[in-house]
PDB file of C-alpha atoms and ligand atoms in Angstrom:
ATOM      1  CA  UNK G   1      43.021 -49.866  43.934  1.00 58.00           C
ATOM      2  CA  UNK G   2      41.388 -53.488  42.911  1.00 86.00           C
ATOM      3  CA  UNK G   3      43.401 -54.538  40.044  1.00 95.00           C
ATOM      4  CA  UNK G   4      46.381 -55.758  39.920  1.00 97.00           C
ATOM      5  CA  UNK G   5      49.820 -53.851  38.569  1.00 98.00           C
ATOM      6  CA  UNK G   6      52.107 -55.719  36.602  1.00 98.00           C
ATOM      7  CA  UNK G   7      55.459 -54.634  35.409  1.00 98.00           C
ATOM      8  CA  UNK G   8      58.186 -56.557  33.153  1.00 98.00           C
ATOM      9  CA  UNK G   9      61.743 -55.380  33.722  1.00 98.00           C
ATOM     10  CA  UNK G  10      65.138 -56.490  31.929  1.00 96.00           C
ATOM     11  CA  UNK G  11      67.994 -55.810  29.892  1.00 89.00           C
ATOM     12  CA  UNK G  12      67.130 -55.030  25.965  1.00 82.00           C
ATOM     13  CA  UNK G  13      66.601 -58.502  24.263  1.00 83.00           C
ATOM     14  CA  UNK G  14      66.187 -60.347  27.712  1.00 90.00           C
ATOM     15  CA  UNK G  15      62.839 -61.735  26.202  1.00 93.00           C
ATOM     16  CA  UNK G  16      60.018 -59.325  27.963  1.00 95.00           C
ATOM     17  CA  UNK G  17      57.855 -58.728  25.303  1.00 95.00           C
ATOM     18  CA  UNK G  18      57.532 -62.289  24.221  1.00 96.00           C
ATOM     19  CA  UNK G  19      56.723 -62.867  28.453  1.00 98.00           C
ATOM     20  CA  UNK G  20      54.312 -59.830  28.482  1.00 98.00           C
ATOM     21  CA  UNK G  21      52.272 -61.521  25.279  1.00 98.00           C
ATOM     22  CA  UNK G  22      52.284 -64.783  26.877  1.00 98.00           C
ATOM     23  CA  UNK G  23      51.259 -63.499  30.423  1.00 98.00           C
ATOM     24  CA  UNK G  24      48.776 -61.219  28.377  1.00 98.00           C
ATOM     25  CA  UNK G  25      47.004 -64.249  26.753  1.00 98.00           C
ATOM     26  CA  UNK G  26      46.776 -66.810  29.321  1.00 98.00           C
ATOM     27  CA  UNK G  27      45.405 -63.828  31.708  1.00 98.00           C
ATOM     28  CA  UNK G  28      42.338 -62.904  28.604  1.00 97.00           C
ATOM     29  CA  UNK G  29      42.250 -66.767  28.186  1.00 97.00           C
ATOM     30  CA  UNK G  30      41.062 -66.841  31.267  1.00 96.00           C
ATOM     31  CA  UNK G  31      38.421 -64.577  30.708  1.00 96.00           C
ATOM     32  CA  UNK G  32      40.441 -61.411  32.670  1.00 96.00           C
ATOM     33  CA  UNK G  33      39.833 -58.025  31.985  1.00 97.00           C
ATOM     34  CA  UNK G  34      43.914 -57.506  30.181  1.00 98.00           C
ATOM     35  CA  UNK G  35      45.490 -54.025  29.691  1.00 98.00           C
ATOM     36  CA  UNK G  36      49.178 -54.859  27.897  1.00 98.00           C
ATOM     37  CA  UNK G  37      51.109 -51.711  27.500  1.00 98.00           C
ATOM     38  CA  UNK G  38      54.476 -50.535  27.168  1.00 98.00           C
ATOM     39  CA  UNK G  39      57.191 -47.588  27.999  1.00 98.00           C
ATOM     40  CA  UNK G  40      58.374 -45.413  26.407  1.00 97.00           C
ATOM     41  CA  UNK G  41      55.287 -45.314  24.419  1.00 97.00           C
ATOM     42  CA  UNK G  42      52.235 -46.273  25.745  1.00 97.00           C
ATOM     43  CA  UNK G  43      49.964 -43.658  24.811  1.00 98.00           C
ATOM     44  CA  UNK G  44      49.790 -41.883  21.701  1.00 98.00           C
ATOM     45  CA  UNK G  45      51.923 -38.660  23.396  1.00 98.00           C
ATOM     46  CA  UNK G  46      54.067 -41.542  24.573  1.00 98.00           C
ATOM     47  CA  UNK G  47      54.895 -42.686  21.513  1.00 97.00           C
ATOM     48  CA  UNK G  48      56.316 -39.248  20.139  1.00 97.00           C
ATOM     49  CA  UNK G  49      58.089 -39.195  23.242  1.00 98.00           C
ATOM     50  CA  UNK G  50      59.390 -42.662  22.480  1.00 96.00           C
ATOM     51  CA  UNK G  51      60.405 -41.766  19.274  1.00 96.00           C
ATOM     52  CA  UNK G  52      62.461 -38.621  20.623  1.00 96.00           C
ATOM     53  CA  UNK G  53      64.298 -40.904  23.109  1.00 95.00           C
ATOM     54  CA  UNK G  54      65.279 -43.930  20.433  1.00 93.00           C
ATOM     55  CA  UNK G  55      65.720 -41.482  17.291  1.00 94.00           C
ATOM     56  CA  UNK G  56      66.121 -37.813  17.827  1.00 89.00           C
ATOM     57  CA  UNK G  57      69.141 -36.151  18.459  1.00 91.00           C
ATOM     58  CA  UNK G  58      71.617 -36.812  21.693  1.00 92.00           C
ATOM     59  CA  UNK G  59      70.754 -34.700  24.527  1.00 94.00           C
ATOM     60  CA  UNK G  60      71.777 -34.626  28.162  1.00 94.00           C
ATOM     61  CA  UNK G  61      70.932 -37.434  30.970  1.00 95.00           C
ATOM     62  CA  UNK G  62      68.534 -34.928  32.694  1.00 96.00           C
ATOM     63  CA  UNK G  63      66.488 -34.232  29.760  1.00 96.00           C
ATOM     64  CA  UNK G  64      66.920 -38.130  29.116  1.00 96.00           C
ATOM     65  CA  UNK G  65      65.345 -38.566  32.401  1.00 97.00           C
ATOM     66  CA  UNK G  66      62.413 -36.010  32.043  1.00 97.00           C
ATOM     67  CA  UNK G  67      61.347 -37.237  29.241  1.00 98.00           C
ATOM     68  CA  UNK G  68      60.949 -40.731  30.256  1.00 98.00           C
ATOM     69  CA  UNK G  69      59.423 -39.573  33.774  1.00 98.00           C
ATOM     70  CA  UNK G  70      56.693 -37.505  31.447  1.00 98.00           C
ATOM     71  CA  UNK G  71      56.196 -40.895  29.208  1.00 98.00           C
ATOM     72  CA  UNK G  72      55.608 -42.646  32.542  1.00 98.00           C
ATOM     73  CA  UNK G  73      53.270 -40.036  34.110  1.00 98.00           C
ATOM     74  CA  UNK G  74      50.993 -39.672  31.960  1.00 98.00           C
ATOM     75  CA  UNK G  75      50.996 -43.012  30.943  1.00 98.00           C
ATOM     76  CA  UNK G  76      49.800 -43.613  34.484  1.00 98.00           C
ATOM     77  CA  UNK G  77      47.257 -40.770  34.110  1.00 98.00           C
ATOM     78  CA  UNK G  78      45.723 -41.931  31.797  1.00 98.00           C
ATOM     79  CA  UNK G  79      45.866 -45.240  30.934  1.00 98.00           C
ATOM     80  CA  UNK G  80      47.262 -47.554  33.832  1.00 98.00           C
ATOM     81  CA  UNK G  81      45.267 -45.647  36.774  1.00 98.00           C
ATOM     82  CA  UNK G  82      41.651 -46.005  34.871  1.00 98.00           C
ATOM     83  CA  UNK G  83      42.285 -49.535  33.970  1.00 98.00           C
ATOM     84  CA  UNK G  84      43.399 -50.447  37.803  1.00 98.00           C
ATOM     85  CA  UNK G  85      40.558 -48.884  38.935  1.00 97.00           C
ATOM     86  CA  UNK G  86      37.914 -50.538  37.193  1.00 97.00           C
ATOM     87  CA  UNK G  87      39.622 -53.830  38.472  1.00 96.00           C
ATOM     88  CA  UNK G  88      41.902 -54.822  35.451  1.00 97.00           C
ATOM     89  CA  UNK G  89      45.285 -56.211  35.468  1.00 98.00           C
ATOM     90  CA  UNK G  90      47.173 -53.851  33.968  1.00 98.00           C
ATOM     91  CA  UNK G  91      50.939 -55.592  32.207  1.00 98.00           C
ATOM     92  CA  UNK G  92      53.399 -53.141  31.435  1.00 98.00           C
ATOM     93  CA  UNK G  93      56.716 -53.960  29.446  1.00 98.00           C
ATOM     94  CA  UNK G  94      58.933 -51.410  31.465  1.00 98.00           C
ATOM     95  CA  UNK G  95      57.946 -49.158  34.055  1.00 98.00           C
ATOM     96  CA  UNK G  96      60.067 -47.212  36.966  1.00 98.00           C
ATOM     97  CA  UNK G  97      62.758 -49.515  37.575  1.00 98.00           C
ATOM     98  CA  UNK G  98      63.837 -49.530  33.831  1.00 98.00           C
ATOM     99  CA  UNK G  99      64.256 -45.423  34.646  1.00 97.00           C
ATOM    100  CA  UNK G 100      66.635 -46.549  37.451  1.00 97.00           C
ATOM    101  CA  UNK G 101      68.467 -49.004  36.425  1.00 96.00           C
ATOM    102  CA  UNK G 102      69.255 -47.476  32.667  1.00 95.00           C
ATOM    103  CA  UNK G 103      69.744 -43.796  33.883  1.00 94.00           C
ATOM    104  CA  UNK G 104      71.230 -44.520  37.152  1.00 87.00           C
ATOM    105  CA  UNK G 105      73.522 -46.971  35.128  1.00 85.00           C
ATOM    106  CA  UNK G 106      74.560 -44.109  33.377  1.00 80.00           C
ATOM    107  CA  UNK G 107      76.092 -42.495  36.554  1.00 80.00           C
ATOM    108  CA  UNK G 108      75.660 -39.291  35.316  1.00 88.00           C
ATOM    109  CA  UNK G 109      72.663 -38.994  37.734  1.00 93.00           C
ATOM    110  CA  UNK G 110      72.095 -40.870  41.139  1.00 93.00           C
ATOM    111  CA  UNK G 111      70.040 -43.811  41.023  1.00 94.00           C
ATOM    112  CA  UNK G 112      67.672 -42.087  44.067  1.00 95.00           C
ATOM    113  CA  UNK G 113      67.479 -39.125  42.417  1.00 95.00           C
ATOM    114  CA  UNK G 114      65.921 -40.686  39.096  1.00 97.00           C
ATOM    115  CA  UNK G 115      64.051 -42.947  41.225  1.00 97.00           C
ATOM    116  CA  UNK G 116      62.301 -39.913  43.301  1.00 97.00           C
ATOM    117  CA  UNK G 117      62.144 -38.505  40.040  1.00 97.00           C
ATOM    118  CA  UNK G 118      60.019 -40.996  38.548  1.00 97.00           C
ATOM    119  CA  UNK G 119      57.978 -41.496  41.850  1.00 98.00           C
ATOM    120  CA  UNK G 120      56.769 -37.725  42.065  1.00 98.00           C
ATOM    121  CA  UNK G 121      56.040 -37.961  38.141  1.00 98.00           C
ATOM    122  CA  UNK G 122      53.513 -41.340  39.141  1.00 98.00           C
ATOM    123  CA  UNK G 123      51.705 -40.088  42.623  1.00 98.00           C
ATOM    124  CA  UNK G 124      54.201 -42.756  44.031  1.00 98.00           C
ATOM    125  CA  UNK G 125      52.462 -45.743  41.683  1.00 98.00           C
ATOM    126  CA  UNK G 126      54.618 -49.068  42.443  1.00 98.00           C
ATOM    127  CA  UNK G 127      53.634 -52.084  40.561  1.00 98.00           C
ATOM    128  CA  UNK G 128      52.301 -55.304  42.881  1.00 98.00           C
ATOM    129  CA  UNK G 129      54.589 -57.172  41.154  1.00 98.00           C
ATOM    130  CA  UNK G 130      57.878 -57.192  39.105  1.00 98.00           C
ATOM    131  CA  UNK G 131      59.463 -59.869  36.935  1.00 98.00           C
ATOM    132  CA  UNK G 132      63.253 -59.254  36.054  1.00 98.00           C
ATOM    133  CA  UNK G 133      64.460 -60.770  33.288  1.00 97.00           C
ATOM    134  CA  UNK G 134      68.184 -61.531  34.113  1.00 96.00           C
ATOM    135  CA  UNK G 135      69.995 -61.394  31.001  1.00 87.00           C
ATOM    136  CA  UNK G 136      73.836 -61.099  30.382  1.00 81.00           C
ATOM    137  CA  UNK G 137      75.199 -58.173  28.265  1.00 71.00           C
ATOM    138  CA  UNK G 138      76.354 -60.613  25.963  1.00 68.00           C
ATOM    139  CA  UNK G 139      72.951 -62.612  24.797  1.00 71.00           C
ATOM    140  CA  UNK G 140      71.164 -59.296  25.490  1.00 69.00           C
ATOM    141  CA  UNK G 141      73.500 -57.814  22.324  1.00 69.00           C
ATOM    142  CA  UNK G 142      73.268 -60.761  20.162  1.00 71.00           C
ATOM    143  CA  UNK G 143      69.174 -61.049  20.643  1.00 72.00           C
ATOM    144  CA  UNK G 144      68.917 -57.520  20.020  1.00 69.00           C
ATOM    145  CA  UNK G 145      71.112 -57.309  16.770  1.00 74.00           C
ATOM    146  CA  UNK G 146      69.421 -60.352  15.280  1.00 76.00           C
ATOM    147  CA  UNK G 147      65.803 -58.524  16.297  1.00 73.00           C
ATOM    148  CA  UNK G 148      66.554 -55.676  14.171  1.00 72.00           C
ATOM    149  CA  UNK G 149      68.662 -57.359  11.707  1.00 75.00           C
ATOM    150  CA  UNK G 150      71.780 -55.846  12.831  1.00 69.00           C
ATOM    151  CA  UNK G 151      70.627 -52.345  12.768  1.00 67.00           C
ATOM    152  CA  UNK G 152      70.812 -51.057  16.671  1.00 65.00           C
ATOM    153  CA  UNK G 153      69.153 -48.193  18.224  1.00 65.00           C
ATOM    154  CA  UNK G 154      70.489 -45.122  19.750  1.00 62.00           C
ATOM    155  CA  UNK G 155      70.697 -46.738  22.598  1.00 61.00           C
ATOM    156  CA  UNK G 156      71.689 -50.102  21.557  1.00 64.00           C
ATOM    157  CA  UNK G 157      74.725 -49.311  20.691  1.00 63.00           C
ATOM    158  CA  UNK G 158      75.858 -47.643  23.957  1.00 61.00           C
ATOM    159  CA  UNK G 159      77.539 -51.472  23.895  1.00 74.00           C
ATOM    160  CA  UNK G 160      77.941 -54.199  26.292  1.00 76.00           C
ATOM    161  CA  UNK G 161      79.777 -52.562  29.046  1.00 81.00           C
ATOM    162  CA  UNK G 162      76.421 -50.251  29.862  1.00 85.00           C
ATOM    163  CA  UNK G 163      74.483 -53.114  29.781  1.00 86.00           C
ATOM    164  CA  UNK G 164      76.259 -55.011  32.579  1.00 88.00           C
ATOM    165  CA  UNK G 165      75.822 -52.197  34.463  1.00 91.00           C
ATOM    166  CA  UNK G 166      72.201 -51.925  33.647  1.00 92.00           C
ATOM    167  CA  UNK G 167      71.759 -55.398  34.793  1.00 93.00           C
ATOM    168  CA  UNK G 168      73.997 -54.756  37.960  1.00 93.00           C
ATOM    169  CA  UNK G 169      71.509 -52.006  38.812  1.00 95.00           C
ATOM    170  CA  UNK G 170      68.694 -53.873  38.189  1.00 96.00           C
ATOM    171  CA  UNK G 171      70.087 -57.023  40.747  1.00 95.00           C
ATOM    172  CA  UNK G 172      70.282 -54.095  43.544  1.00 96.00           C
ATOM    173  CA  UNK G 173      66.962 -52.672  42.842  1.00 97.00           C
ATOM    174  CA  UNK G 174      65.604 -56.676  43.376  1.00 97.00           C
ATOM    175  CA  UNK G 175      67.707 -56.599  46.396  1.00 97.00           C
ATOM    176  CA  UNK G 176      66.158 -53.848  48.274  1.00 97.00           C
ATOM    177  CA  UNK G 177      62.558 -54.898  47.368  1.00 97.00           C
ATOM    178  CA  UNK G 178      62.176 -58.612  47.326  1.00 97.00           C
ATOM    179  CA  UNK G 179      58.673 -58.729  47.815  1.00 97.00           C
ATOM    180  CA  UNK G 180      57.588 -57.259  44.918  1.00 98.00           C
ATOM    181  CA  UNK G 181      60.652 -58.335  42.339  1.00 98.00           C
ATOM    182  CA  UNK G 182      60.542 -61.991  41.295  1.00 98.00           C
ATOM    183  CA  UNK G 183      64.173 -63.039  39.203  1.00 98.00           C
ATOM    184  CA  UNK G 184      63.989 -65.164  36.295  1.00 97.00           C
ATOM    185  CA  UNK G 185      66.933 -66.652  34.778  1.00 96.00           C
ATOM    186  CA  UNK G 186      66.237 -65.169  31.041  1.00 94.00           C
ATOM    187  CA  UNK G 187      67.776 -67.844  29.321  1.00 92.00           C
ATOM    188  CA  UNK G 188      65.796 -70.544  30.209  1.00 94.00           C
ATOM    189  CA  UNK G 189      63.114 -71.434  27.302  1.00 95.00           C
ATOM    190  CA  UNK G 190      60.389 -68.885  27.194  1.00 96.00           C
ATOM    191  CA  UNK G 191      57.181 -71.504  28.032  1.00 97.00           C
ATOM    192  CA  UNK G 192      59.078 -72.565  31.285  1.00 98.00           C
ATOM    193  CA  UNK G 193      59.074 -68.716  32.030  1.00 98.00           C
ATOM    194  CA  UNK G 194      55.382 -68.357  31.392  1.00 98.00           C
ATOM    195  CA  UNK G 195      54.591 -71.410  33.222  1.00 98.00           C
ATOM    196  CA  UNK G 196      56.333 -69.711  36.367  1.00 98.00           C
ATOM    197  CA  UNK G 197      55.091 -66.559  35.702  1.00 98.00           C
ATOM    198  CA  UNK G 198      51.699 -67.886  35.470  1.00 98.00           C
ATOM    199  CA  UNK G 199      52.003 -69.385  38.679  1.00 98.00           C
ATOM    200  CA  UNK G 200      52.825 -66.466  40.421  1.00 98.00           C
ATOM    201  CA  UNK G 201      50.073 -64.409  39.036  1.00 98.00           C
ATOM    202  CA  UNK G 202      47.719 -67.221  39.596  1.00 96.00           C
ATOM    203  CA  UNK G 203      48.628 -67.077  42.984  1.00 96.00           C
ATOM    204  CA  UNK G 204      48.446 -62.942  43.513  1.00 95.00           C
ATOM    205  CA  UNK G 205      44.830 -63.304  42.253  1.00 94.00           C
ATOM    206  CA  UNK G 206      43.827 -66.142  44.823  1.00 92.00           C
ATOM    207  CA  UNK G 207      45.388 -64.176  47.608  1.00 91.00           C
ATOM    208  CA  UNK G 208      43.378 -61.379  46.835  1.00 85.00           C
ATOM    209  CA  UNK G 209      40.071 -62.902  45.574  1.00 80.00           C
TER     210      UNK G 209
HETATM  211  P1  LIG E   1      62.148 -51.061  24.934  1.00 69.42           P
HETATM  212  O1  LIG E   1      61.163 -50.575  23.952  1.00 69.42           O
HETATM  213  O2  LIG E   1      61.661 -51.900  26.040  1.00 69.42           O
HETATM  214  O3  LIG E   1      63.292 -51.793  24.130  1.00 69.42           O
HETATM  215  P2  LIG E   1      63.808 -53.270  24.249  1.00 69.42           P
HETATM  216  O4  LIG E   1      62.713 -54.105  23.709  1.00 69.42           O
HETATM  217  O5  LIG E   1      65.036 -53.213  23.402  1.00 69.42           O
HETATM  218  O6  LIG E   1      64.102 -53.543  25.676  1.00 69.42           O
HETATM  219  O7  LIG E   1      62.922 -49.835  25.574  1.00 69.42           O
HETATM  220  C1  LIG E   1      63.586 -48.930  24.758  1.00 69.42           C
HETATM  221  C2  LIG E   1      64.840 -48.430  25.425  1.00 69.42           C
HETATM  222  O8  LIG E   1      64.527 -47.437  26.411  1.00 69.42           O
HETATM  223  C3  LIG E   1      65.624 -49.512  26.148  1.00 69.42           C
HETATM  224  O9  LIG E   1      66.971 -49.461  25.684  1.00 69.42           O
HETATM  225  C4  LIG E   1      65.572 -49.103  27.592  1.00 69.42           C
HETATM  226  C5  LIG E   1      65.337 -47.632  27.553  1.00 69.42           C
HETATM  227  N1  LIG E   1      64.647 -47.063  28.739  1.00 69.42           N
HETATM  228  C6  LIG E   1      65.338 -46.223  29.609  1.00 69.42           C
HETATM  229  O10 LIG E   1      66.538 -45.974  29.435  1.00 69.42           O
HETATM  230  N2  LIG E   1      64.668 -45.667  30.662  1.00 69.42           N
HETATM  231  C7  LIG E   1      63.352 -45.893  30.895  1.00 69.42           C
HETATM  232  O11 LIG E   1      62.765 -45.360  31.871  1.00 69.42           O
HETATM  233  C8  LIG E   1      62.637 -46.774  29.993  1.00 69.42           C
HETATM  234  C9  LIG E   1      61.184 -47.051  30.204  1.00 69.42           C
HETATM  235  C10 LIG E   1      63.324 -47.319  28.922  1.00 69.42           C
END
């Protein structure tokens, strides 16, 4: 495929969506052809979806999983896959890894299950490139609260402890593929994140120009 597949990946509040806008405007600044998107959510039978993950009622881990594996394929279907293939750079606030890390942090299911999961439900779709925002459960709770004025999602509240865990599953996933996840220290200030960021896009695009 000739464009290039971005994905942001990090605890909640670890600062992706203000990276994903940044990345998102220097890349149209530059006169590139920019798809932004997100997960859950981004299509409009995503965003349904979405909103029966963050607000409907609990349900189990494997319907938890499905759900967000049928977000993420047709997502792919139809909105990352047309974009890559007419050259874009597609940036996507979430994707796969997010599945792995939060539901496999869950240990209710195993991490390669969700993963294989999520890998049938994209035609085995990896991005080129992954930026994890390393964030500690602690700032990732306080960012989040003070986001939504103090009013946390279903998910949100599972509390600190889960998110640790998330971020211990992400550090493994970056393990086992360090050529496609770069680690950013989230806490640093957010225009010394884009600059690196930048850089390493830049450089993807030379390589492949
Ligand atoms: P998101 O909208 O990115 O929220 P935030 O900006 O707080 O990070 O994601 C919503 C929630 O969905 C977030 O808590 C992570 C969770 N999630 C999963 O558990 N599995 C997944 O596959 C995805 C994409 C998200």
């Amino acid at each position: 495929m000739a464009g290039l597949f971005i994905s942001f990946e990090g605890g909640d509040g670890s600062g992706k969506s203000t990276q994903v806008d940044l990345l998102a405007k220097a890349l149209a600044d530059a006169g590139r052809d920019v798809v932004v998107t997100r997960e859950p959510g981004g299509t409009a039978m995503g965003a349904e979806i979405r909103n029966l993950l963050l607000h409907g009622d609990d349900m189990g881990p494997r319907a938890e999983a499905l759900l967000y594996a049928a977000d993420r394929s047709h997502h792919v279907q139809s909105k990352i896959r047309p974009a890559l293939e007419r050259g874009a750079v597609v940036v996507t606030d979430r994707f796969l890894d997010s599945s792995v890390a939060y539901q496999g942090a869950a240990r209710e299911l195993g991490t390669e299950e969700v993963r294989d999961l999520s890998l049938w439900a994209v035609g085995g779709l990896l991005p080129d490139i992954t930026f994890l925002l390393d964030v500690s459960a602690y700032v990732s709770a306080e960012r989040a609260a003070a986001r939504t004025g103090g009013k946390l999602d279903r998910l949100e509240r599972a509390g600190a402890e889960f998110h640790e865990a998330v971020r211990e599953q992400y550090r493994l996933l970056a393990e086992r593929e360090p050529e496609r996840f770069h680690i950013l220290d989230a806490s640093r200030a957010p225009d010394d994140l884009a600059a690196e960021i930048g850089g390493v896009v830049n450089r993807l695009i030379e390589e492949r120009a």
